[in-house]
Every structure is written in structure tokens, then in C-alpha cells.
Amino acid sequence: FGSSGFVISQLPTLPLSPARSAPTSFTMDSAPIAAAATNAQSGLERVQTFGRKKTAVAVALVKTGKGKFSLNGCPITTIKPDILRVKVYEPFLILGNEVTKKLDIRLRVKGGGYTSQVYALRQAIAKGIVAYYQKFVDEASKKELKDLLMAYDRSLIVADPRRCEPKKFGGRSARARFQKSYR
């Protein structure tokens, strides 16, 4: 620790006054435990996953339901631009209606540009459905879904590790240098 560090045994101890006495009885609130038990009994099956692309992060909450999908509280059909909306629909189109009709998916996304957000959303959806099937259905069907998604596009399950390279001195960007003049 050097000279600026301190040792716990050298700290002064304060005597307990009657106003600051130790508690004689300790009661624990059992409400959170009871709530967790009722959630497990009522069959509230849900799983939370995330998807990333560049600086965009999407979180998907997949639970048992009636086939409702929402993005930041709005219907998933409101995604703009329309061309990229199809990219978000890809996991649903690949897996089919029988897989997704009994799931509700709530999505949140922030950061990055709109293209990165769409790619993060599709990854969160795909990973969420696979995680739901692994946790609440069975391993064989989970493997089947995962193989279908990986065969179509690997980035639906595996994140893209590429990031923006930081700028360096002596140039206008990460790699480009200022022009050199000899005379």
C-alpha cells in the first residue's frame, strides 16, 4: 500500500451509545421471496438476451404469450426504414410461425445508427428465441433452431467483434497520414 495506505486494525473504534445500540431483533421482509415463488408457480417463463453491433445494444425479453412483438413500447411494424424492417423479421421468417406464435418479445435498443440498431435487434431476437427454447422447451429443439439460424446467417447468433479504430496523431484518421512535402 505504500505510505498512503491504511490498515484496518489501526482504525479507531466508536463505543456504542444507547441511541446507537445494535439491533436486538432482525426482521427480514419475505415479500421478494414470496413474489419469486408465485412467479415460478404461475408459469411466467421468460428469458432476457442482448444483441450488439458496433455501439448499438438491443435487449430482448422473450416470454410465453400470444405472439406480440414490441420495440421500445411501439409495434415492431413501425421500424424505419422499410427496407431494414425485413432484416428484423428474418429470425421470424426463418423459424416459422409455429415457433414464434406462442412467444411475446419486448425489445429495447439504443446507441449506434439505425442500421446498427437493426442488426443488433435481429441478433437479440434470434438469441432470445434460442435461449427460451433451451431453458423452457428442450435441448434438441434448441439445437435445431440454432442450426437453422447459423446456416442462414452466423451474425444472428454470434456478435461481430469489429469496432471503430481510434484516430492517431499525424493524420486525419486512424490510418491516413497528412501529405508529405519535400520542398
Short mmCIF file of C-alpha atoms in Angstrom, two decimals:
data_model
loop_
_atom_site.label_atom_id
_atom_site.label_comp_id
_atom_site.label_asym_id
_atom_site.label_seq_id
_atom_site.Cartn_x
_atom_site.Cartn_y
_atom_site.Cartn_z
CA PHE A 1 0.00 0.00 0.00
CA GLY A 2 2.94 2.37 0.45
CA SER A 3 2.84 5.33 2.79
CA SER A 4 -0.67 6.49 1.82
CA GLY A 5 -2.38 3.14 2.62
CA PHE A 6 -4.06 2.28 5.89
CA VAL A 7 -4.53 -0.87 7.86
CA ILE A 8 -7.98 -1.80 9.15
CA SER A 9 -6.72 -2.69 12.62
CA GLN A 10 -5.49 0.90 13.13
CA LEU A 11 -8.95 2.45 12.62
CA PRO A 12 -10.49 3.91 15.79
CA THR A 13 -13.48 2.09 17.22
CA LEU A 14 -16.51 4.05 18.39
CA PRO A 15 -18.28 2.96 21.58
CA LEU A 16 -21.95 2.09 21.13
CA SER A 17 -24.17 4.59 22.90
CA PRO A 18 -27.76 3.71 23.90
CA ALA A 19 -29.01 5.66 20.86
CA ARG A 20 -26.68 3.67 18.58
CA SER A 21 -27.06 0.23 20.10
CA ALA A 22 -27.01 -2.89 17.99
CA PRO A 23 -30.43 -4.12 16.87
CA THR A 24 -31.89 -6.66 19.23
CA SER A 25 -34.21 -8.31 16.72
CA PHE A 26 -33.81 -8.58 12.99
CA THR A 27 -36.84 -9.00 10.75
CA MET A 28 -36.47 -9.93 7.12
CA ASP A 29 -39.10 -8.87 4.63
CA SER A 30 -40.31 -12.04 2.91
CA ALA A 31 -42.22 -10.23 0.14
CA PRO A 32 -39.50 -10.61 -2.55
CA ILE A 33 -39.16 -14.32 -1.80
CA ALA A 34 -42.93 -14.81 -1.95
CA ALA A 35 -43.13 -12.88 -5.23
CA ALA A 36 -40.41 -15.05 -6.77
CA ALA A 37 -42.23 -18.19 -5.64
CA THR A 38 -45.55 -17.07 -7.15
CA ASN A 39 -43.84 -16.17 -10.46
CA ALA A 40 -42.39 -19.65 -10.67
CA GLN A 41 -45.76 -21.23 -9.86
CA SER A 42 -47.78 -19.10 -12.29
CA GLY A 43 -45.66 -20.29 -15.23
CA LEU A 44 -44.11 -16.91 -16.07
CA GLU A 45 -41.38 -18.27 -18.33
CA ARG A 46 -39.11 -15.56 -19.65
CA VAL A 47 -35.53 -15.05 -20.72
CA GLN A 48 -33.55 -11.86 -21.42
CA THR A 49 -30.86 -11.66 -24.09
CA PHE A 50 -28.92 -8.93 -25.86
CA GLY A 51 -27.56 -8.25 -29.33
CA ARG A 52 -24.74 -5.92 -30.31
CA LYS A 53 -23.48 -4.26 -33.46
CA LYS A 54 -20.82 -1.53 -33.23
CA THR A 55 -22.13 0.74 -30.43
CA ALA A 56 -25.82 -0.28 -30.69
CA VAL A 57 -27.17 -2.54 -27.95
CA ALA A 58 -30.56 -4.26 -28.14
CA VAL A 59 -32.17 -6.17 -25.28
CA ALA A 60 -34.90 -8.75 -25.93
CA LEU A 61 -37.26 -10.05 -23.25
CA VAL A 62 -38.77 -13.29 -24.58
CA LYS A 63 -41.68 -14.78 -22.64
CA THR A 64 -44.63 -17.09 -23.10
CA GLY A 65 -47.51 -15.23 -24.75
CA LYS A 66 -49.66 -14.73 -27.83
CA GLY A 67 -47.20 -13.58 -30.48
CA LYS A 68 -46.88 -9.86 -29.65
CA PHE A 69 -43.67 -8.08 -30.59
CA SER A 70 -42.87 -4.52 -29.48
CA LEU A 71 -39.86 -2.25 -29.89
CA ASN A 72 -39.36 0.50 -27.28
CA GLY A 73 -43.08 0.21 -26.44
CA CYS A 74 -44.26 0.56 -30.08
CA PRO A 75 -45.30 -2.18 -32.53
CA ILE A 76 -42.43 -3.77 -34.44
CA THR A 77 -44.10 -2.75 -37.72
CA THR A 78 -43.09 0.89 -37.11
CA ILE A 79 -39.38 0.26 -37.77
CA LYS A 80 -37.95 2.70 -40.33
CA PRO A 81 -36.56 2.45 -42.99
CA ASP A 82 -38.86 -0.16 -44.51
CA ILE A 83 -36.03 -1.99 -46.29
CA LEU A 84 -34.28 -2.72 -42.99
CA ARG A 85 -37.55 -3.85 -41.36
CA VAL A 86 -37.23 -7.10 -43.31
CA LYS A 87 -33.86 -7.67 -41.58
CA VAL A 88 -35.62 -7.58 -38.19
CA TYR A 89 -38.26 -10.03 -39.48
CA GLU A 90 -35.60 -12.55 -40.65
CA PRO A 91 -35.48 -14.65 -37.43
CA PHE A 92 -39.29 -14.95 -37.51
CA LEU A 93 -39.34 -15.87 -41.21
CA ILE A 94 -36.57 -18.46 -40.85
CA LEU A 95 -38.02 -20.18 -37.77
CA GLY A 96 -41.64 -20.09 -38.94
CA ASN A 97 -44.93 -19.10 -37.36
CA GLU A 98 -45.32 -22.22 -35.19
CA VAL A 99 -42.18 -21.31 -33.21
CA THR A 100 -42.95 -17.62 -32.66
CA LYS A 101 -46.77 -17.56 -32.32
CA LYS A 102 -46.63 -18.60 -28.65
CA LEU A 103 -43.93 -16.05 -27.67
CA ASP A 104 -44.12 -12.38 -26.70
CA ILE A 105 -40.96 -10.38 -27.36
CA ARG A 106 -40.30 -6.93 -25.90
CA LEU A 107 -37.32 -5.15 -27.42
CA ARG A 108 -35.28 -2.13 -26.31
CA VAL A 109 -32.50 -0.63 -28.39
CA LYS A 110 -30.17 2.33 -28.01
CA GLY A 111 -26.87 3.62 -29.33
CA GLY A 112 -25.36 3.48 -32.80
CA GLY A 113 -27.06 4.35 -36.07
CA TYR A 114 -30.28 2.93 -37.45
CA THR A 115 -28.54 0.18 -39.46
CA SER A 116 -26.52 -0.96 -36.44
CA GLN A 117 -29.65 -0.89 -34.30
CA VAL A 118 -31.49 -3.14 -36.78
CA TYR A 119 -28.64 -5.66 -36.81
CA ALA A 120 -28.49 -5.60 -33.00
CA LEU A 121 -32.27 -6.17 -32.86
CA ARG A 122 -32.22 -9.20 -35.15
CA GLN A 123 -29.38 -10.73 -33.13
CA ALA A 124 -31.22 -10.13 -29.83
CA ILE A 125 -34.40 -11.71 -31.21
CA ALA A 126 -32.60 -14.80 -32.54
CA LYS A 127 -30.57 -15.32 -29.38
CA GLY A 128 -33.67 -14.80 -27.24
CA ILE A 129 -35.72 -17.44 -29.04
CA VAL A 130 -32.83 -19.93 -28.85
CA ALA A 131 -32.30 -19.22 -25.13
CA TYR A 132 -36.04 -19.59 -24.45
CA TYR A 133 -36.13 -22.97 -26.16
CA GLN A 134 -33.01 -24.09 -24.29
CA LYS A 135 -34.42 -23.10 -20.90
CA PHE A 136 -38.10 -23.97 -21.21
CA VAL A 137 -38.55 -26.45 -24.08
CA ASP A 138 -35.75 -28.95 -24.73
CA GLU A 139 -32.14 -29.09 -25.91
CA ALA A 140 -32.88 -30.95 -29.15
CA SER A 141 -35.30 -28.32 -30.50
CA LYS A 142 -32.94 -25.56 -29.35
CA LYS A 143 -30.10 -27.14 -31.34
CA GLU A 144 -32.35 -27.45 -34.38
CA LEU A 145 -33.33 -23.76 -34.21
CA LYS A 146 -29.75 -22.66 -33.67
CA ASP A 147 -28.51 -24.71 -36.64
CA LEU A 148 -31.21 -23.18 -38.85
CA LEU A 149 -30.20 -19.64 -37.84
CA MET A 150 -26.45 -20.32 -38.15
CA ALA A 151 -26.92 -21.82 -41.61
CA TYR A 152 -28.77 -18.69 -42.77
CA ASP A 153 -26.51 -16.05 -41.21
CA ARG A 154 -23.90 -16.53 -38.50
CA SER A 155 -24.31 -12.94 -37.23
CA LEU A 156 -27.80 -13.85 -35.96
CA ILE A 157 -26.16 -15.77 -33.10
CA VAL A 158 -22.52 -14.62 -32.95
CA ALA A 159 -21.70 -10.93 -32.46
CA ASP A 160 -19.44 -9.05 -34.87
CA PRO A 161 -16.29 -8.05 -32.92
CA ARG A 162 -15.25 -5.22 -35.26
CA ARG A 163 -15.10 -1.77 -33.68
CA CYS A 164 -14.10 1.68 -34.89
CA GLU A 165 -10.34 2.23 -34.67
CA PRO A 166 -9.29 5.36 -32.75
CA LYS A 167 -7.70 8.30 -34.55
CA LYS A 168 -3.94 8.81 -34.22
CA PHE A 169 -1.84 11.96 -34.40
CA GLY A 170 -0.06 12.90 -37.64
CA GLY A 171 -3.12 12.32 -39.82
CA ARG A 172 -6.81 12.96 -40.26
CA SER A 173 -7.98 9.45 -39.34
CA ALA A 174 -6.84 6.14 -37.86
CA ARG A 175 -4.68 5.12 -40.84
CA ALA A 176 -4.48 8.09 -43.26
CA ARG A 177 -1.48 10.42 -42.80
CA PHE A 178 -1.11 14.08 -43.72
CA GLN A 179 0.54 14.69 -47.11
CA LYS A 180 4.32 14.96 -47.01
CA SER A 181 6.22 17.67 -48.90
CA TYR A 182 9.95 17.56 -49.59
CA ARG A 183 10.42 21.18 -50.73
#
